[in-house]
Short mmCIF file of C-alpha atoms in Angstrom, two decimals:
data_model
loop_
_atom_site.label_atom_id
_atom_site.label_comp_id
_atom_site.label_asym_id
_atom_site.label_seq_id
_atom_site.Cartn_x
_atom_site.Cartn_y
_atom_site.Cartn_z
CA UNK V 264 -49.87 106.71 -181.08
CA UNK V 265 -51.14 104.11 -178.61
CA UNK V 266 -54.50 105.84 -178.10
CA UNK V 267 -56.89 106.81 -180.88
CA UNK V 268 -59.36 109.30 -179.36
CA UNK V 269 -61.82 109.00 -182.23
CA UNK V 270 -61.98 105.23 -181.89
CA UNK V 271 -62.52 105.55 -178.12
CA UNK V 272 -65.34 108.08 -178.54
CA UNK V 273 -67.04 106.01 -181.26
CA UNK V 274 -66.58 102.82 -179.25
CA UNK V 275 -68.19 104.52 -176.27
CA UNK V 276 -71.27 105.39 -178.32
CA UNK V 277 -71.63 101.80 -179.53
CA UNK V 278 -71.24 100.50 -175.98
CA UNK V 279 -73.82 102.86 -174.48
CA UNK V 280 -76.33 101.93 -177.19
CA UNK V 281 -75.94 98.21 -176.49
CA UNK V 282 -78.10 96.16 -174.12
CA UNK V 283 -75.33 96.24 -171.55
CA UNK V 284 -75.13 100.01 -171.94
CA UNK V 285 -78.85 100.44 -171.31
CA UNK V 286 -78.68 98.22 -168.21
CA UNK V 287 -75.68 100.09 -166.81
CA UNK V 288 -77.40 103.38 -167.64
CA UNK V 289 -80.50 102.50 -165.62
CA UNK V 290 -78.40 101.50 -162.63
CA UNK V 291 -76.42 104.73 -162.87
CA UNK V 292 -79.60 106.83 -162.95
CA UNK V 293 -80.64 105.28 -159.63
CA UNK V 294 -77.16 105.82 -158.23
CA UNK V 295 -77.10 109.44 -159.41
CA UNK V 296 -80.39 110.15 -157.68
CA UNK V 297 -78.98 108.80 -154.43
CA UNK V 298 -75.83 110.87 -154.93
CA UNK V 299 -77.97 113.95 -155.54
CA UNK V 300 -79.56 113.61 -152.10
CA UNK V 301 -76.39 112.99 -150.09
CA UNK V 302 -74.23 115.50 -151.99
CA UNK V 303 -76.82 118.22 -151.60
CA UNK V 304 -77.09 117.36 -147.92
CA UNK V 305 -73.34 117.79 -147.46
CA UNK V 306 -73.28 120.99 -149.52
CA UNK V 307 -76.10 122.45 -147.43
CA UNK V 308 -74.33 121.59 -144.16
CA UNK V 309 -71.04 123.09 -145.39
CA UNK V 310 -72.82 126.26 -146.49
CA UNK V 311 -74.53 126.49 -143.10
CA UNK V 312 -71.11 126.17 -141.44
CA UNK V 313 -69.78 129.01 -143.59
CA UNK V 314 -72.81 131.16 -142.70
CA UNK V 315 -72.38 130.46 -138.98
CA UNK V 316 -68.74 131.54 -139.13
CA UNK V 317 -69.82 134.91 -140.45
CA UNK V 318 -68.24 134.64 -143.91
CA UNK V 319 -71.30 136.38 -145.43
CA UNK V 320 -73.74 139.03 -144.32
CA UNK V 321 -77.45 138.25 -144.02
CA UNK V 322 -78.09 140.02 -147.34
CA UNK V 323 -75.37 138.02 -149.08
CA UNK V 324 -76.74 134.80 -147.65
CA UNK V 325 -80.20 135.61 -148.96
CA UNK V 326 -78.78 136.37 -152.40
CA UNK V 327 -76.81 133.12 -152.50
CA UNK V 328 -79.84 131.08 -151.45
CA UNK V 329 -82.04 132.87 -153.97
CA UNK V 330 -79.71 132.28 -156.91
CA UNK V 331 -78.87 128.71 -155.91
CA UNK V 332 -82.48 127.74 -155.34
CA UNK V 333 -81.86 126.38 -151.86
CA UNK V 334 -81.38 122.70 -151.01
CA UNK V 335 -84.68 120.90 -151.65
CA UNK V 336 -83.11 117.44 -151.42
CA UNK V 337 -80.99 118.05 -148.32
CA UNK V 338 -81.76 115.64 -145.48
CA UNK V 339 -80.79 118.05 -142.71
CA UNK V 340 -78.95 115.38 -140.73
CA UNK V 341 -75.95 117.45 -139.64
CA UNK V 342 -72.45 117.82 -141.06
CA UNK V 343 -70.97 114.60 -139.64
CA UNK V 344 -73.83 112.39 -140.77
CA UNK V 345 -73.96 114.06 -144.18
CA UNK V 346 -70.24 113.51 -144.65
CA UNK V 347 -70.59 109.85 -143.64
CA UNK V 348 -73.47 109.34 -146.09
CA UNK V 349 -71.45 110.90 -148.91
CA UNK V 350 -68.54 108.58 -148.11
CA UNK V 351 -70.80 105.51 -148.08
CA UNK V 352 -72.50 106.42 -151.37
CA UNK V 353 -69.16 107.26 -152.99
CA UNK V 354 -67.71 103.88 -152.02
CA UNK V 355 -70.85 102.14 -153.28
CA UNK V 356 -70.39 104.06 -156.52
CA UNK V 357 -66.95 102.48 -156.92
CA UNK V 358 -68.58 99.06 -156.91
CA UNK V 359 -71.07 100.21 -159.52
CA UNK V 360 -68.27 101.53 -161.74
CA UNK V 361 -66.25 98.35 -161.20
CA UNK V 362 -69.20 96.27 -162.38
CA UNK V 363 -69.84 98.62 -165.33
CA UNK V 364 -66.22 98.43 -166.54
CA UNK V 365 -66.16 94.64 -166.42
CA UNK V 366 -69.52 94.52 -168.17
CA UNK V 367 -68.38 96.85 -170.95
CA UNK V 368 -65.02 95.13 -171.48
CA UNK V 369 -66.38 91.60 -171.44
CA UNK V 370 -64.81 88.40 -170.07
CA UNK V 371 -62.20 88.21 -172.85
CA UNK V 372 -60.51 91.40 -171.62
CA UNK V 373 -60.89 90.59 -167.92
CA UNK V 374 -57.98 88.91 -166.13
CA UNK V 375 -60.03 87.53 -163.21
CA UNK V 376 -63.09 85.30 -163.49
CA UNK V 377 -65.20 86.30 -160.50
CA UNK V 378 -66.79 89.72 -160.09
CA UNK V 379 -65.85 89.67 -156.40
CA UNK V 380 -62.14 89.00 -156.96
CA UNK V 381 -61.17 92.68 -157.10
CA UNK V 382 -64.20 94.31 -155.50
CA UNK V 383 -62.40 95.12 -152.24
CA UNK V 384 -59.58 96.77 -154.16
CA UNK V 385 -62.11 98.75 -156.19
CA UNK V 386 -63.58 100.16 -152.98
CA UNK V 387 -60.20 100.76 -151.31
CA UNK V 388 -58.19 102.27 -154.16
CA UNK V 389 -60.99 103.73 -156.25
CA UNK V 390 -62.71 105.00 -153.13
CA UNK V 391 -59.55 106.68 -151.85
CA UNK V 392 -59.12 108.59 -155.11
CA UNK V 393 -62.85 109.42 -155.30
CA UNK V 394 -63.04 110.75 -151.73
CA UNK V 395 -59.79 112.71 -152.07
CA UNK V 396 -61.05 114.25 -155.30
CA UNK V 397 -64.32 115.14 -153.57
CA UNK V 398 -62.37 116.77 -150.75
CA UNK V 399 -60.37 118.86 -153.19
CA UNK V 400 -63.19 119.84 -155.53
CA UNK V 401 -66.21 120.22 -153.25
CA UNK V 402 -65.08 120.68 -149.64
CA UNK V 403 -61.94 122.85 -149.78
CA UNK V 404 -63.45 125.62 -151.95
CA UNK V 405 -66.37 125.97 -149.49
CA UNK V 406 -64.49 125.58 -146.20
CA UNK V 407 -61.78 127.94 -147.45
CA UNK V 408 -64.29 130.77 -147.33
CA UNK V 409 -64.26 130.66 -143.54
CA UNK V 410 -60.73 132.01 -143.27
CA UNK V 411 -61.14 135.10 -145.41
CA UNK V 412 -59.96 136.17 -148.85
CA UNK V 413 -56.59 134.38 -148.73
CA UNK V 414 -57.97 130.96 -147.80
CA UNK V 415 -60.89 131.44 -150.18
CA UNK V 416 -58.46 131.93 -153.06
CA UNK V 417 -56.34 128.97 -151.97
CA UNK V 418 -59.36 126.71 -151.63
CA UNK V 419 -60.85 127.86 -154.93
CA UNK V 420 -57.61 127.30 -156.86
CA UNK V 421 -55.76 124.49 -155.09
CA UNK V 422 -58.90 122.42 -154.52
CA UNK V 423 -60.14 122.10 -158.12
CA UNK V 424 -56.57 121.91 -159.46
CA UNK V 425 -55.65 119.11 -157.07
CA UNK V 426 -58.78 117.19 -157.97
CA UNK V 427 -58.09 117.65 -161.68
CA UNK V 428 -54.53 116.31 -161.32
CA UNK V 429 -55.79 113.24 -159.45
CA UNK V 430 -58.45 112.55 -162.09
CA UNK V 431 -55.89 112.90 -164.87
CA UNK V 432 -53.04 110.82 -163.45
CA UNK V 433 -55.40 108.04 -162.33
CA UNK V 434 -57.62 108.11 -165.42
CA UNK V 435 -57.10 104.36 -165.92
CA UNK V 436 -56.99 103.26 -162.26
CA UNK V 437 -60.52 101.86 -162.15
CA UNK V 438 -59.97 99.99 -165.43
CA UNK V 439 -56.68 98.58 -164.14
CA UNK V 440 -58.45 97.35 -161.02
CA UNK V 441 -61.40 95.83 -162.86
CA UNK V 442 -59.63 94.28 -165.85
CA UNK V 443 -56.13 93.33 -164.69
CA UNK V 444 -54.66 91.28 -161.87
CA UNK V 445 -52.00 92.30 -159.34
CA UNK V 446 -51.48 93.63 -155.84
CA UNK V 447 -52.23 97.17 -154.74
CA UNK V 448 -48.83 98.62 -155.55
CA UNK V 449 -48.66 96.95 -158.96
CA UNK V 450 -52.15 98.15 -159.81
CA UNK V 451 -51.33 101.78 -158.99
CA UNK V 452 -48.03 101.65 -160.88
CA UNK V 453 -49.63 100.03 -163.92
CA UNK V 454 -52.45 102.58 -164.03
CA UNK V 455 -49.99 105.49 -163.95
CA UNK V 456 -47.77 103.75 -166.52
CA UNK V 457 -50.72 103.36 -168.90
CA UNK V 458 -51.35 107.11 -168.59
CA UNK V 459 -47.69 107.94 -169.17
CA UNK V 460 -47.61 105.66 -172.23
CA UNK V 461 -49.65 108.27 -174.13
CA UNK V 462 -50.51 111.20 -171.82
CA UNK V 463 -51.46 113.88 -174.35
CA UNK V 464 -54.34 111.96 -175.99
CA UNK V 465 -55.52 110.89 -172.53
CA UNK V 466 -55.64 114.52 -171.39
CA UNK V 467 -57.45 115.55 -174.59
CA UNK V 468 -59.93 112.75 -174.01
CA UNK V 469 -60.63 114.06 -170.52
CA UNK V 470 -61.15 117.55 -171.94
CA UNK V 471 -63.73 116.22 -174.40
CA UNK V 472 -65.51 114.27 -171.66
CA UNK V 473 -65.37 117.32 -169.40
CA UNK V 474 -67.07 119.43 -172.06
CA UNK V 475 -69.74 116.76 -172.46
CA UNK V 476 -70.16 116.78 -168.71
CA UNK V 477 -71.33 120.38 -168.93
CA UNK V 478 -74.53 119.02 -170.46
CA UNK V 479 -75.59 117.80 -167.04
CA UNK V 480 -75.43 121.35 -165.68
CA UNK V 481 -77.48 122.99 -168.44
CA UNK V 482 -80.74 122.52 -166.55
CA UNK V 483 -79.37 124.43 -163.55
CA UNK V 484 -78.11 127.22 -165.80
CA UNK V 485 -81.55 127.58 -167.36
CA UNK V 486 -83.09 127.65 -163.89
CA UNK V 487 -80.74 130.49 -162.94
CA UNK V 488 -81.97 132.56 -165.86
CA UNK V 489 -85.67 131.80 -165.44
CA UNK V 490 -85.71 132.01 -161.66
CA UNK V 491 -85.47 129.36 -158.96
CA UNK V 492 -88.90 130.26 -157.57
CA UNK V 493 -90.67 129.31 -160.82
CA UNK V 494 -92.73 126.13 -160.72
CA UNK V 495 -93.65 123.53 -163.32
CA UNK V 496 -96.99 121.76 -162.78
CA UNK V 497 -96.80 122.82 -159.15
CA UNK V 498 -93.25 121.48 -158.72
CA UNK V 499 -90.37 123.84 -158.06
CA UNK V 500 -88.20 124.40 -161.13
CA UNK V 501 -85.18 123.85 -158.89
CA UNK V 502 -86.37 120.34 -158.08
CA UNK V 503 -87.10 119.58 -161.74
CA UNK V 504 -83.77 120.93 -162.95
CA UNK V 505 -81.74 119.00 -160.38
CA UNK V 506 -83.52 115.75 -161.16
CA UNK V 507 -82.94 116.35 -164.86
CA UNK V 508 -79.28 117.19 -164.19
CA UNK V 509 -78.90 113.94 -162.24
CA UNK V 510 -80.33 111.90 -165.13
CA UNK V 511 -78.25 113.69 -167.77
CA UNK V 512 -75.18 113.38 -165.55
CA UNK V 513 -75.76 109.63 -165.26
CA UNK V 514 -75.84 109.28 -169.05
CA UNK V 515 -72.60 111.26 -169.39
CA UNK V 516 -70.96 109.17 -166.65
CA UNK V 517 -71.86 105.92 -168.37
CA UNK V 518 -70.55 107.22 -171.68
CA UNK V 519 -67.36 108.39 -169.97
CA UNK V 520 -66.78 104.97 -168.41
CA UNK V 521 -67.32 103.28 -171.78
CA UNK V 522 -64.92 105.68 -173.53
CA UNK V 523 -62.15 105.44 -170.92
CA UNK V 524 -62.49 101.65 -170.85
CA UNK V 525 -62.06 101.55 -174.63
CA UNK V 526 -59.05 103.88 -174.34
CA UNK V 527 -57.50 101.74 -171.60
CA UNK V 528 -57.82 98.59 -173.69
CA UNK V 529 -56.16 100.36 -176.62
CA UNK V 530 -53.23 101.49 -174.50
CA UNK V 531 -52.89 98.14 -172.74
CA UNK V 532 -52.88 96.27 -176.04
CA UNK V 533 -50.28 98.64 -177.48
CA UNK V 534 -48.06 98.21 -174.39
CA UNK V 535 -48.34 94.41 -174.62
CA UNK V 536 -47.40 94.43 -178.32
CA UNK V 537 -44.42 96.70 -177.65
CA UNK V 538 -43.18 94.36 -174.93
CA UNK V 539 -43.03 91.39 -177.29
#
């Protein structure tokens, strides 16, 4: 087996606990807070669009807003501007991940010397996958509600499933961009080939990371049980829970990057040895 899941998970822990891991973690917390604002802004605008199209009655709208806790971080800038901000922050996030992967792997495992050598590719390829995944997982399920039951079901099933397939097939794309050298086509082919070299462990690894990712949503679940209108030291529990979720989500993201980078290096090394 080219990929040892246990080694990848243990390696991720060691990486996150290192000085580099702490630095990357702090940067990701700041990035996650920015993402919280723009993502909530887009979600609020999409929900408003659904309301305006009459997908829900006034009573249903009130119930949804009550359970969800509203959108305290939404900027209220309109759907187009919110979408543009999400795109900008998502593309900036690709640069952050690119830097994190190279930092975690170290210069010995990196094919190019300069950080800027592959930065454009990281934004172009990584950004394309990130924005397409966002479209599938966050936009289609909401917009699908406008067309009725049929489109709601399609959006709720096809959207998340499409996003999941993209995440799985391109699990190593960002690592291939950051740590290897080659043109756009070669990079995409290599990333898919690394997945196909040992797909089952890679899928299992994503399942483990997905379960860990649920940790970031625990604060929101607790808020749902206690009540969104509850306050802590005069601050809405919704605000507190979403800030906490952003911080926890950042930690999980950093760990996930460290784990997948370790897994990629295992698979790449195994492929190189097999080619000899």
